[in-house]
Tab-separated table of C-alpha atoms and ligand atoms in Angstrom:
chain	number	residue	atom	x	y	z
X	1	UNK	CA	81.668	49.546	239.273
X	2	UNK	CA	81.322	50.902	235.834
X	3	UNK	CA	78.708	53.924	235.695
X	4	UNK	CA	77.254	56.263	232.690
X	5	UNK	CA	79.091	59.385	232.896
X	6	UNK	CA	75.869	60.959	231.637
X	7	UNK	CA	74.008	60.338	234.657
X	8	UNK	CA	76.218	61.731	237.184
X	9	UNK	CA	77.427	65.606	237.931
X	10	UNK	CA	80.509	64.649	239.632
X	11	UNK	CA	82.807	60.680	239.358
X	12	UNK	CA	86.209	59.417	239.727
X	13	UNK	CA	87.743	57.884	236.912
X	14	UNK	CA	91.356	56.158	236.249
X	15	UNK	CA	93.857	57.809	234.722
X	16	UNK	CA	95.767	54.361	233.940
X	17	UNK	CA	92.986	52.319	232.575
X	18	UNK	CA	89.573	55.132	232.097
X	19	UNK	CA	87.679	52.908	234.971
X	20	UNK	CA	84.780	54.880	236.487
X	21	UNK	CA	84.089	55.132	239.548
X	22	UNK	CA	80.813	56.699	241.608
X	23	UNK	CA	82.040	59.615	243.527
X	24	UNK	CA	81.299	58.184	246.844
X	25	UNK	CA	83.240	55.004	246.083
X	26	UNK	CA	85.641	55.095	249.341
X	27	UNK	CA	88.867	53.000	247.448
X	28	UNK	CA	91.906	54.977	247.465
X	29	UNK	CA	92.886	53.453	243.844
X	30	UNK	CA	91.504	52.296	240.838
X	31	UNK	CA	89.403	49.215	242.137
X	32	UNK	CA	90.810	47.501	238.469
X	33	UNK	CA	94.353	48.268	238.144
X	34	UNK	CA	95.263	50.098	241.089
X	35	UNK	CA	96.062	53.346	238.858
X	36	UNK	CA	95.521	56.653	240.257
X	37	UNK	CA	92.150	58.221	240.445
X	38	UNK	CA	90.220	61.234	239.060
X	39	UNK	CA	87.636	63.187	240.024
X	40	UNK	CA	85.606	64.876	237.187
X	41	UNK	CA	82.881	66.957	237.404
X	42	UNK	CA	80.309	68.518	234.736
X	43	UNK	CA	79.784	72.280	236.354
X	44	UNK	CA	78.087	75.128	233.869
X	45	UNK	CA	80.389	76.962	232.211
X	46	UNK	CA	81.903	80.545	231.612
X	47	UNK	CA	79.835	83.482	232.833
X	48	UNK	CA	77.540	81.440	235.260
X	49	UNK	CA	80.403	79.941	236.977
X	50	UNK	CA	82.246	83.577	237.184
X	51	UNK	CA	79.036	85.129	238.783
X	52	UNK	CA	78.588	82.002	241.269
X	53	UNK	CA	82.008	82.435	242.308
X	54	UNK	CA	82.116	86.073	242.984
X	55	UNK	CA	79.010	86.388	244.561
X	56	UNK	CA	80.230	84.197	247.519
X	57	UNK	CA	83.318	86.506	247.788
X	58	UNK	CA	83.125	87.661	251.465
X	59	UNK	CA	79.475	86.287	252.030
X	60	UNK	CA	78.860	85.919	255.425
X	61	UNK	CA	80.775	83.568	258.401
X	62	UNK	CA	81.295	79.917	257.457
X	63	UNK	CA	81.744	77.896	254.427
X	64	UNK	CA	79.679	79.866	252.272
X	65	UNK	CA	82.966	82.133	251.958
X	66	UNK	CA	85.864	79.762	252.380
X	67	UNK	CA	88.192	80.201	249.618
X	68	UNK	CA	87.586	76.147	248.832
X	69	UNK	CA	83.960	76.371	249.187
X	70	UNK	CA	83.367	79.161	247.045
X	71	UNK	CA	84.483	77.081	244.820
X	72	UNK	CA	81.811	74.146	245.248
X	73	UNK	CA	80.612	73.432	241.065
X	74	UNK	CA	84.448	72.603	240.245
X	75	UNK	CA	85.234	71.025	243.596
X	76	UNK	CA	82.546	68.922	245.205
X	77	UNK	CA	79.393	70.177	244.089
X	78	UNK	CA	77.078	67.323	245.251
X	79	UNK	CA	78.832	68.303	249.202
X	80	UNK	CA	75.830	69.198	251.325
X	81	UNK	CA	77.207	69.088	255.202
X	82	UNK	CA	80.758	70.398	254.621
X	83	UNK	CA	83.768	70.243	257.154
X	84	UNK	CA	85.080	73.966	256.882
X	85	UNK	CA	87.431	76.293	258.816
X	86	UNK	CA	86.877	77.986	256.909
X	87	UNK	CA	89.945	77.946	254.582
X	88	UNK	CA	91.494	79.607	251.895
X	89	UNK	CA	91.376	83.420	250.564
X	90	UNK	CA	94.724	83.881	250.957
X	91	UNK	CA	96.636	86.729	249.995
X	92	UNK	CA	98.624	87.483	246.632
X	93	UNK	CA	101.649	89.672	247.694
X	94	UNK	CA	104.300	91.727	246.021
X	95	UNK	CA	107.387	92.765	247.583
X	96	UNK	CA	110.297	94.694	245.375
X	97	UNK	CA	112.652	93.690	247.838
X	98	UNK	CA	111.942	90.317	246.261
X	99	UNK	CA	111.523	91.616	242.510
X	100	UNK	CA	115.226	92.675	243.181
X	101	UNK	CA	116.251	89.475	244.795
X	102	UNK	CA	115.272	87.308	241.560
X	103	UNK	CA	115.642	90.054	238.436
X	104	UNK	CA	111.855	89.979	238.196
X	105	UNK	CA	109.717	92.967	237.912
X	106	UNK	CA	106.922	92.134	239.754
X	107	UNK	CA	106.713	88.772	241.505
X	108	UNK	CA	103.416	87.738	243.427
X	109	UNK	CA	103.374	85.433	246.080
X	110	UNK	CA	100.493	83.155	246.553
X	111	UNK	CA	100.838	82.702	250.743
X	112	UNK	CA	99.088	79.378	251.647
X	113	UNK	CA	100.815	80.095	254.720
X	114	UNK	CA	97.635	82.189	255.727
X	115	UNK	CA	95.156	79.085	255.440
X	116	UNK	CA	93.866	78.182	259.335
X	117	UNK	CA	97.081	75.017	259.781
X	118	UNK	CA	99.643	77.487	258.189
X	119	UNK	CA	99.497	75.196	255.032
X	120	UNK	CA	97.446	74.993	251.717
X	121	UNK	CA	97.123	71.585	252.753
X	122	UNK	CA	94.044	72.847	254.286
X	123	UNK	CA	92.478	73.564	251.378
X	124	UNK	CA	92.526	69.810	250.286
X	125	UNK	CA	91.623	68.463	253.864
X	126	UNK	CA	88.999	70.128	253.896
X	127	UNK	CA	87.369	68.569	250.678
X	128	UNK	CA	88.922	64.980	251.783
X	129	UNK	CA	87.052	65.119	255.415
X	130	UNK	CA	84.022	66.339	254.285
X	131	UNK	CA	84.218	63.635	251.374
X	132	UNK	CA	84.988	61.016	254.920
X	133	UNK	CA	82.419	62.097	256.681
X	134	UNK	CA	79.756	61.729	253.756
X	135	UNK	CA	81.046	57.917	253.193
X	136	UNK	CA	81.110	57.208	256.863
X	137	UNK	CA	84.424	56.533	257.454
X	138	UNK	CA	85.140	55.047	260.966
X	139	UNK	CA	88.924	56.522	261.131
X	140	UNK	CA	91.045	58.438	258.734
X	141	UNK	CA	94.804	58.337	258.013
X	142	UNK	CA	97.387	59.930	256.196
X	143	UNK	CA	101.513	59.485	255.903
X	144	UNK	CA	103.078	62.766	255.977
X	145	UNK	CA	106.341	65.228	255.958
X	146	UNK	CA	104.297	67.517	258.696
X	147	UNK	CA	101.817	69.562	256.816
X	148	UNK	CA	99.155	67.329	255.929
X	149	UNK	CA	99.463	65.248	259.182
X	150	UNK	CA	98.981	68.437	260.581
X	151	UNK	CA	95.928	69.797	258.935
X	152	UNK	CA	94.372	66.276	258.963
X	153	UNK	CA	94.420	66.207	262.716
X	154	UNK	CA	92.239	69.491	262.521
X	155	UNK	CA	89.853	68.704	260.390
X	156	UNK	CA	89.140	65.455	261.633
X	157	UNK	CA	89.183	66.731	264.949
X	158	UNK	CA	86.686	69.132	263.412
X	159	UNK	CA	84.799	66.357	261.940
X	160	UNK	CA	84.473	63.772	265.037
X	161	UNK	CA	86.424	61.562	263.261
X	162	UNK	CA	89.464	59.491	264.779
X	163	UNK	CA	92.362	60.050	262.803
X	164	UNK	CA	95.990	58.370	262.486
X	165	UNK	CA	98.771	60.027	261.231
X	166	UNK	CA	102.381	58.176	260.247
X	167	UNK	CA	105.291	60.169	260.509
X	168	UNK	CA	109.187	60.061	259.767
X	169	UNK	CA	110.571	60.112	263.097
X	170	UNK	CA	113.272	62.864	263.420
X	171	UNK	CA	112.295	64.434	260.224
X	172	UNK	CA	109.127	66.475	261.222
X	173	UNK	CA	109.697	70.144	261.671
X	174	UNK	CA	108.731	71.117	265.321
X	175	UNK	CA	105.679	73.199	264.474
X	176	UNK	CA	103.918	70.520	262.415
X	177	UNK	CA	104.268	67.710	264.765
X	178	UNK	CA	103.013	69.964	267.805
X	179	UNK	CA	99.816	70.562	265.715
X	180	UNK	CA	99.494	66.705	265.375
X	181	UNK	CA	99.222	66.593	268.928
X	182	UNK	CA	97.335	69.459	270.008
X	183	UNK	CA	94.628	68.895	267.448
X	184	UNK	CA	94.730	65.052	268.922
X	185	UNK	CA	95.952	62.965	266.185
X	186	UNK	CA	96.941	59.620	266.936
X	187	UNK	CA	100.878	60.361	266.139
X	188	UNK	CA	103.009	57.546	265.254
X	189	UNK	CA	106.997	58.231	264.695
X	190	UNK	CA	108.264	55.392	261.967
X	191	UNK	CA	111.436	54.351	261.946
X	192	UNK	CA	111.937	55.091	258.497
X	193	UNK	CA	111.383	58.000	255.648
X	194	UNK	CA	108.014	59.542	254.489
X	195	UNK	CA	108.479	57.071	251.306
X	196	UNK	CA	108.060	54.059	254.035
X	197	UNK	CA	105.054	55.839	255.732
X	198	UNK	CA	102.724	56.006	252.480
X	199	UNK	CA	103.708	52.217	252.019
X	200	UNK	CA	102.316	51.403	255.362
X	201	UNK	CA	99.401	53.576	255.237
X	202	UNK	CA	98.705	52.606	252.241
X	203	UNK	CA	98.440	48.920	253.627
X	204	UNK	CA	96.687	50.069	256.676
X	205	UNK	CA	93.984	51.756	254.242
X	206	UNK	CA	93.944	48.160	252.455
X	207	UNK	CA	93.770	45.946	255.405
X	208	UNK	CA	92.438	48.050	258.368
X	209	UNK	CA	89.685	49.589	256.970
X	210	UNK	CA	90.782	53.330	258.040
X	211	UNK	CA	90.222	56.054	255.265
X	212	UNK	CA	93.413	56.963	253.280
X	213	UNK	CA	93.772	60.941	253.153
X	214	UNK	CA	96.775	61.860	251.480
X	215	UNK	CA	96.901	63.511	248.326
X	216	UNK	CA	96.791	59.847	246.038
X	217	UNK	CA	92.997	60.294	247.453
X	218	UNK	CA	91.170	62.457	244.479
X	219	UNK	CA	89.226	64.596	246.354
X	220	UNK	CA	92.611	66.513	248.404
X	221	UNK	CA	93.123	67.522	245.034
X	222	UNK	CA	90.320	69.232	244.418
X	223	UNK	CA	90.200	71.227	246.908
X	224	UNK	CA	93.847	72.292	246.568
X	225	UNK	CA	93.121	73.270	242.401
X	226	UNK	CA	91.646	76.427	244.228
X	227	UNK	CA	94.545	78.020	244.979
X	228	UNK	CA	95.288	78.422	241.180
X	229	UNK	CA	91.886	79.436	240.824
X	230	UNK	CA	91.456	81.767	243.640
X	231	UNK	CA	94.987	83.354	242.189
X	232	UNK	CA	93.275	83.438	238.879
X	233	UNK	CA	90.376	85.526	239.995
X	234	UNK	CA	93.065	87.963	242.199
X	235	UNK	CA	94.410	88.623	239.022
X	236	UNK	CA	90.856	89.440	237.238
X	237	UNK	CA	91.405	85.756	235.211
X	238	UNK	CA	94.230	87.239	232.975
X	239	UNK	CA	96.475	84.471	233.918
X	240	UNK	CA	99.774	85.154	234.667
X	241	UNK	CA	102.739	83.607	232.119
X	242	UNK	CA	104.127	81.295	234.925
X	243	UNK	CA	102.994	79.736	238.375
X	244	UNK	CA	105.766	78.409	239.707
X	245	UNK	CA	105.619	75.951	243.256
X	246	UNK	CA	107.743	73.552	245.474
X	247	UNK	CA	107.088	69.780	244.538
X	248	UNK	CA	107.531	66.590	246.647
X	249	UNK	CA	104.514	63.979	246.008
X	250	UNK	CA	103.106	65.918	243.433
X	251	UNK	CA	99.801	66.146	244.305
X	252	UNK	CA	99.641	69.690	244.063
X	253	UNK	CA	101.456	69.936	240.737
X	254	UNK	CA	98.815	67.504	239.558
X	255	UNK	CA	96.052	69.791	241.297
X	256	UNK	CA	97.603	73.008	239.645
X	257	UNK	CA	97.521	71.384	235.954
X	258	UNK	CA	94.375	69.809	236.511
X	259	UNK	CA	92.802	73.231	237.658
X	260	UNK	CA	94.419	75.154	234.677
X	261	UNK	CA	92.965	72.865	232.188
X	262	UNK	CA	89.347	73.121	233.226
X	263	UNK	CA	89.835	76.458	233.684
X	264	UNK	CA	90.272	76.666	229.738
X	265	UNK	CA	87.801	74.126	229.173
X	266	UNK	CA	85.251	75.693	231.223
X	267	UNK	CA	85.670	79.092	229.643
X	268	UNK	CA	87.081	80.839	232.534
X	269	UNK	CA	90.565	81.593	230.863
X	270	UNK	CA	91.957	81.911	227.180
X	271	UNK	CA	95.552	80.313	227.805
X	272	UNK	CA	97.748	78.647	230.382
X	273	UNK	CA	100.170	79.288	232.173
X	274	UNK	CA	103.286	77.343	232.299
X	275	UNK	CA	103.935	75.218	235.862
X	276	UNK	CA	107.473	75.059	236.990
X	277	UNK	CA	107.763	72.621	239.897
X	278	UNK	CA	111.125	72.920	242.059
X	279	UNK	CA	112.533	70.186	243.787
X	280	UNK	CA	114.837	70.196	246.467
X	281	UNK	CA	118.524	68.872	244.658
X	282	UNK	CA	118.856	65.902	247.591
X	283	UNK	CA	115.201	64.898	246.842
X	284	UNK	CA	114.767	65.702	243.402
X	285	UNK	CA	113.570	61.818	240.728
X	286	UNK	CA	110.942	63.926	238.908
X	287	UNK	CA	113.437	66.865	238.092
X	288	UNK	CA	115.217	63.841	236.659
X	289	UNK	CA	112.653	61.962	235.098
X	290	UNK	CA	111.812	65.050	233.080
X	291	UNK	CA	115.281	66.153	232.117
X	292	UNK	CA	115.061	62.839	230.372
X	293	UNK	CA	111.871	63.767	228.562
X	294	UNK	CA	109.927	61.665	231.238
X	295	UNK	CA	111.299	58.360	229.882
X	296	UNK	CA	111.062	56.685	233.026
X	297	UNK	CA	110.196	56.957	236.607
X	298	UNK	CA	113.290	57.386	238.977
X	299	UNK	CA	113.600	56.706	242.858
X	300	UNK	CA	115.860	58.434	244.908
X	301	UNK	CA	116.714	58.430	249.050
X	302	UNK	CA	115.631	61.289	250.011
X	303	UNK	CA	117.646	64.348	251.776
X	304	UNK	CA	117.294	67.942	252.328
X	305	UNK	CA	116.675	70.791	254.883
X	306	UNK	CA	113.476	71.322	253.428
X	307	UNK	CA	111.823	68.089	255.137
X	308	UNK	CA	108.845	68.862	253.828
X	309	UNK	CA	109.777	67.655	250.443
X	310	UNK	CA	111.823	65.747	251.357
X	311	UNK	CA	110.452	62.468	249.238
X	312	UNK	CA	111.884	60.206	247.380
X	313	UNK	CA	109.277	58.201	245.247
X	314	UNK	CA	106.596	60.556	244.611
X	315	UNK	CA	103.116	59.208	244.802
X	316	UNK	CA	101.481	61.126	242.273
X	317	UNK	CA	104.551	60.916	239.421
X	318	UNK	CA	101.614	60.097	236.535
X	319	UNK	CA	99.728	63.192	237.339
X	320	UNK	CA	102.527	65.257	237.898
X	321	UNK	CA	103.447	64.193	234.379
X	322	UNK	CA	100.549	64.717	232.764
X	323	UNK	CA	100.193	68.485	234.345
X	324	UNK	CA	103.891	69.416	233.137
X	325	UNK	CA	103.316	67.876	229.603
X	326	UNK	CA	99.518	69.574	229.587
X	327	UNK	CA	100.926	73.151	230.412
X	328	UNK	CA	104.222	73.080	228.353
X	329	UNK	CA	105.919	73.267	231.862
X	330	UNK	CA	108.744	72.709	233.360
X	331	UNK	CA	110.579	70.600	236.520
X	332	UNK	CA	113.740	71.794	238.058
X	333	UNK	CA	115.858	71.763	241.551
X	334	UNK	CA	117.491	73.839	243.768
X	335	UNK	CA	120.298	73.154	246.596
X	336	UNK	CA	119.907	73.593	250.248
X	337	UNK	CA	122.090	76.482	250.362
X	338	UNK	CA	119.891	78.175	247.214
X	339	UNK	CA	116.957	77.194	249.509
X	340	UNK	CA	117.794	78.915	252.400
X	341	UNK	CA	119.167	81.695	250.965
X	342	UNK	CA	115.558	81.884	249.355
X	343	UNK	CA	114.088	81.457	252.474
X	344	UNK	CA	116.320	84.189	253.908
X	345	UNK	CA	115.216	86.771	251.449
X	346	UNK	CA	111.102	86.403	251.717
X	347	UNK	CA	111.580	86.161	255.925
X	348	UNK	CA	113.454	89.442	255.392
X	349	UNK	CA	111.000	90.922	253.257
X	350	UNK	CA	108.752	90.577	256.262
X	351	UNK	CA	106.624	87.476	254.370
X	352	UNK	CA	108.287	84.560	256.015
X	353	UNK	CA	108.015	80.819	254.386
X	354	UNK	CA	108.972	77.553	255.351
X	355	UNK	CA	112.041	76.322	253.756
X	356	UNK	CA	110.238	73.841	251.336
X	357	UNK	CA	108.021	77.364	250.511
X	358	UNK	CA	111.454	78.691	249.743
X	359	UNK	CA	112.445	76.625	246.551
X	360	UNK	CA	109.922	77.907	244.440
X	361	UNK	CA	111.811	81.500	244.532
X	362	UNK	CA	115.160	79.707	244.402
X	363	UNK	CA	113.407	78.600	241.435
X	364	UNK	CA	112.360	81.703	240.147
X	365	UNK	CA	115.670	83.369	240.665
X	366	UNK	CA	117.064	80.407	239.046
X	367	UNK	CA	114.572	80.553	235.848
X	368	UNK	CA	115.350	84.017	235.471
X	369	UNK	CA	119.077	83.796	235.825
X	370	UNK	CA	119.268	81.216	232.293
X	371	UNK	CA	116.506	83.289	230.493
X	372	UNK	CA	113.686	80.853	230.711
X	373	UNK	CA	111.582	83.581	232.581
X	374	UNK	CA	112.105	86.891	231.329
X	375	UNK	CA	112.174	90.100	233.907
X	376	UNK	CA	108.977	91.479	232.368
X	377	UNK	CA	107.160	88.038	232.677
X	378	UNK	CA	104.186	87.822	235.184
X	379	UNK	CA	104.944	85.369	237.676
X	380	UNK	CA	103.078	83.808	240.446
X	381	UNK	CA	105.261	81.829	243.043
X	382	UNK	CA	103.344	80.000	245.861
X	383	UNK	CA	104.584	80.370	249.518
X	384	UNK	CA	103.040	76.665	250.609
X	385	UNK	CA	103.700	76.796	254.911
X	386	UNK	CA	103.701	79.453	256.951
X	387	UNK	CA	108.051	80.338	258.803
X	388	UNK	CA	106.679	79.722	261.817
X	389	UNK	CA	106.066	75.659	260.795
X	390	UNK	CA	109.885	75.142	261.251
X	391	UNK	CA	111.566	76.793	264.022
X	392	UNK	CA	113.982	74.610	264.073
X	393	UNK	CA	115.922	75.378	261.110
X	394	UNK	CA	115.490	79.354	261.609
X	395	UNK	CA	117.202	79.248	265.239
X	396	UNK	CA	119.779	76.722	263.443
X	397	UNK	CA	120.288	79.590	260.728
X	398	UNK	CA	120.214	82.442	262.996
X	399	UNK	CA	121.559	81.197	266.207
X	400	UNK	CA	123.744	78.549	265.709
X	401	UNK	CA	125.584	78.643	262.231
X	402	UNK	CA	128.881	79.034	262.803
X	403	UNK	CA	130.169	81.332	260.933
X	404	UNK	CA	126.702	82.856	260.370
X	405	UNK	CA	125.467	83.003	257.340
X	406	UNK	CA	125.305	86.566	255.138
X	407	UNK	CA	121.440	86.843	256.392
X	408	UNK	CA	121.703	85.346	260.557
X	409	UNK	CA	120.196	87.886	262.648
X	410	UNK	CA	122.406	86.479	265.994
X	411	UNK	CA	119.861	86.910	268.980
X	412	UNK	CA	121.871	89.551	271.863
X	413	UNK	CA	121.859	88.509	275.111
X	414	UNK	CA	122.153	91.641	277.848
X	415	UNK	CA	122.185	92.399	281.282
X	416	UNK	CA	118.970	94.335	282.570
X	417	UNK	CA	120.101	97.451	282.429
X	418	UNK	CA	119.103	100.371	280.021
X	419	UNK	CA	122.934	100.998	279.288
X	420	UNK	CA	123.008	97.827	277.917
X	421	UNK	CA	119.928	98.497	275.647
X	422	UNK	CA	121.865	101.867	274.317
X	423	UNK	CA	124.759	100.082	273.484
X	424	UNK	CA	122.838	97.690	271.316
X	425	UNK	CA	121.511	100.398	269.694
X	426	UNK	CA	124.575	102.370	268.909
X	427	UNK	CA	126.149	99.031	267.692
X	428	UNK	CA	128.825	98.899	270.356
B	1	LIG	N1	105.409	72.621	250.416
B	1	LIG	C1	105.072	72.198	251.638
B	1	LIG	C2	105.170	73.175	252.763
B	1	LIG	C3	104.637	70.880	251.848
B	1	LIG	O1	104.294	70.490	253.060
B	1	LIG	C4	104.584	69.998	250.744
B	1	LIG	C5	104.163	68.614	250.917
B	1	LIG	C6	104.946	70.494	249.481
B	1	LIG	C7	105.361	71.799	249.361
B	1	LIG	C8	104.935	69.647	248.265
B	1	LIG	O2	103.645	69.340	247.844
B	1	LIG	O3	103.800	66.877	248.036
B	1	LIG	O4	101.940	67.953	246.796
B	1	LIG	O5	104.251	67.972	245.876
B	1	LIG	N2	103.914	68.087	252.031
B	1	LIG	C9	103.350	66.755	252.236
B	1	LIG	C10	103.008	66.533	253.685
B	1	LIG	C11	104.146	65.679	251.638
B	1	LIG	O6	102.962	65.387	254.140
B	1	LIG	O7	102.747	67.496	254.390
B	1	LIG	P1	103.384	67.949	247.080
């Protein structure tokens, strides 16, 4: 269906074709070509959004405050009985152990480890359930590395709403599959990669009725453009000169360009930032797709330790597109060993990450190291999942390595005795 833009605040349109969709039409795709969707709003501008925002800061329990919700004119403003944590408000944090682990002089890290799942998936799921709920969905799905399947269990748990989540068995970090369950997800372990899971949810949203809830959906997005916005206002909306984050499906590089560009639009900042997405190497088409100037799409089998990127076909590859080309940014990959060695340095630094969190400082260190960021830049890296999402790998590292790494901190096993203690102590 084909509506006047003028007589709605909020639609979806195609970003193939320029098909419009109402914004409670409940097809995952573009109804004509099958393109990916957009959802586009028509908030107030400048001041009156900065004085709407702020005075929600800290108001009171319950979505009024969450760090999405605050949000509402350039998320979901026509949302009425939201599904909220809440979510959100997470910290911005500076460590100079860090600074002195990539050459930079004052790195902050955007933790969406803090959000209620120990992901900024959260921040999307919440938009994308409440969006469920108002079109009556009967059941909700999603294919996932761990995080979203994760957070979707919660919210829809949240929500009264039975939800399905397809996973690749043997590739789900221990922590993210144990929230599936707890949170009462209907878990199903394919046989197969995450690229295989989106096909079959995918057809399961097509044929089966259930609502589709990974990031292809529109309205995940918009919820996750507020972390760059929420990082904006930490930083009194002088944006910093790069944001820099971990890519897989690229739905949250396409929610990060897509929230910088309103931003200037809507008057809330002057100039953007440049995005630098990091791939893991072993799972890493869009790195190549823009090395060739984005000439063409590439496909890759997937492998890495960071498992929550670990994709091969991203979903979102237009959008990611369009947000590097739109903010003169940039797409680049790290190793495993670069990753964990990442990873390594912000668990030291008493932050802690997952390993996918990890490549965007591998990044940073990496940007720095060839010039491309300069020491004196201002630099925002997002932390995406919380350390404690994959315990897995950190015994692995820590434990079990043999040799151990430069950075294993080998657990010591003692007898119960207080001689035993002192000997620790004096190194012995
Ligand atoms: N970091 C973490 C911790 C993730 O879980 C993901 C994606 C990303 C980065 C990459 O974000 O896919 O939008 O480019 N996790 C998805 C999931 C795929 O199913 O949890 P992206």
């Amino acid at each position: 269906m084909t509506i006047g833009v003028q007589r709605s605040g909020t639609w979806q349109v195609c970003l193939a074709c320029g098909n419009e969709m109402v914004e409670t039409d409940p097809h995952p795709r573009c109804t004509r070509c099958g393109g990916l969707l957009e959802v586009e709003h028509r908030p107030p501008t400048g001041q009156e959004l900065l004085r709407r925002f702020s005075e929600r800061r800290g108001a009171g329990p319950g979505a009024a405050a969450s760090g999405v919700w605050r949000f509402k004119e350039i998320v979901l403003p026509s949302a009425t009985d939201v599904v909220s944590h809440p979510e959100g408000n997470t910290p911005l944090l500076h460590r100079p152990a860090l600074d002195r682990w990539t050459g930079l002089s004052g790195l902050l890290l955007k933790h969406e480890g803090h959000n209620p799942t120990g992901s900024f998936k959260d921040r999307g799921m919440t938009v994308g359930v409440t969006q469920a709920k108002r079109i009556g969905a009967s059941a909700v799905a999603c294919a996932s590395t761990g995080n979203t399947s994760a957070s979707l269990a919660a919210y829809a748990s949240q929500a009264g709403i039975p939800a399905l989540v397809l996973v690749p068995g043997g590739n789900v970090a221990l922590g993210k599959l144990a929230q599936s369950l707890a949170y009462g997800a209907k878990t199903l372990l394919v046989r197969g990669d995450f690229d295989d899971c989106l096909r079959l949810v995918e057809q399961a949203s097509e044929q089966l009725g259930v609502y589709l809830l990974n990031s292809i959906n529109p309205f995940r997005v918009e919820g996750q453009k507020t972390i760059v916005l929420e990082a904006l206002e930490q930083l009194g909306w002088e944006p910093p000169d790069w944001i820099v984050l971990p890519a897989g499906n690229l739905g949250n590089t396409a929610a990060f360009g897509k929230a910088l560009v309103e931003a200037r639009t809507w008057g809330l900042i002057d100039r953007l930032p440049r995005l630098a997405a990091v791939q893991a190497e072993g799972a890493a088409p869009f790195a190549r797709s823009f090395a060739e100037g984005f000439a063409r799409r590439h496909r890759v089998k997937a492998e890495t330790v960071a498992t929550a990127i670990r994709i091969g076909d991203p979903a979102s590859y237009d959008r990611g597109v369009k947000a590097i080309r739109e903010t003169n940014g940039i797409v680049l990959a790290a190793s495993d060993a670069e990753i964990l060695e990442a990873k390594a340095a912000v668990d030291a630094a008493g932050v802690g990450c997952e390993p996918a969190s990890a490549a965007s400082v591998a990044g940073v260190r990496q940007l720095v190291a060839a010039g491309t960021i300069r020491p004196g830049d201002r630099v925002v890296a997002v932390l995406t999942g919380h350390v404690l999402k994959d315990p897995g790998i950190l015994l692995q590292y820590h434990r079990d390595t043999d040799p151990p790494p430069a950075g294993a901190n080998r657990p010591i096993e003692i007898e119960p005795t207080l001689a035993a203690v002192e000997a620790v102590l004096q190194g012995r």
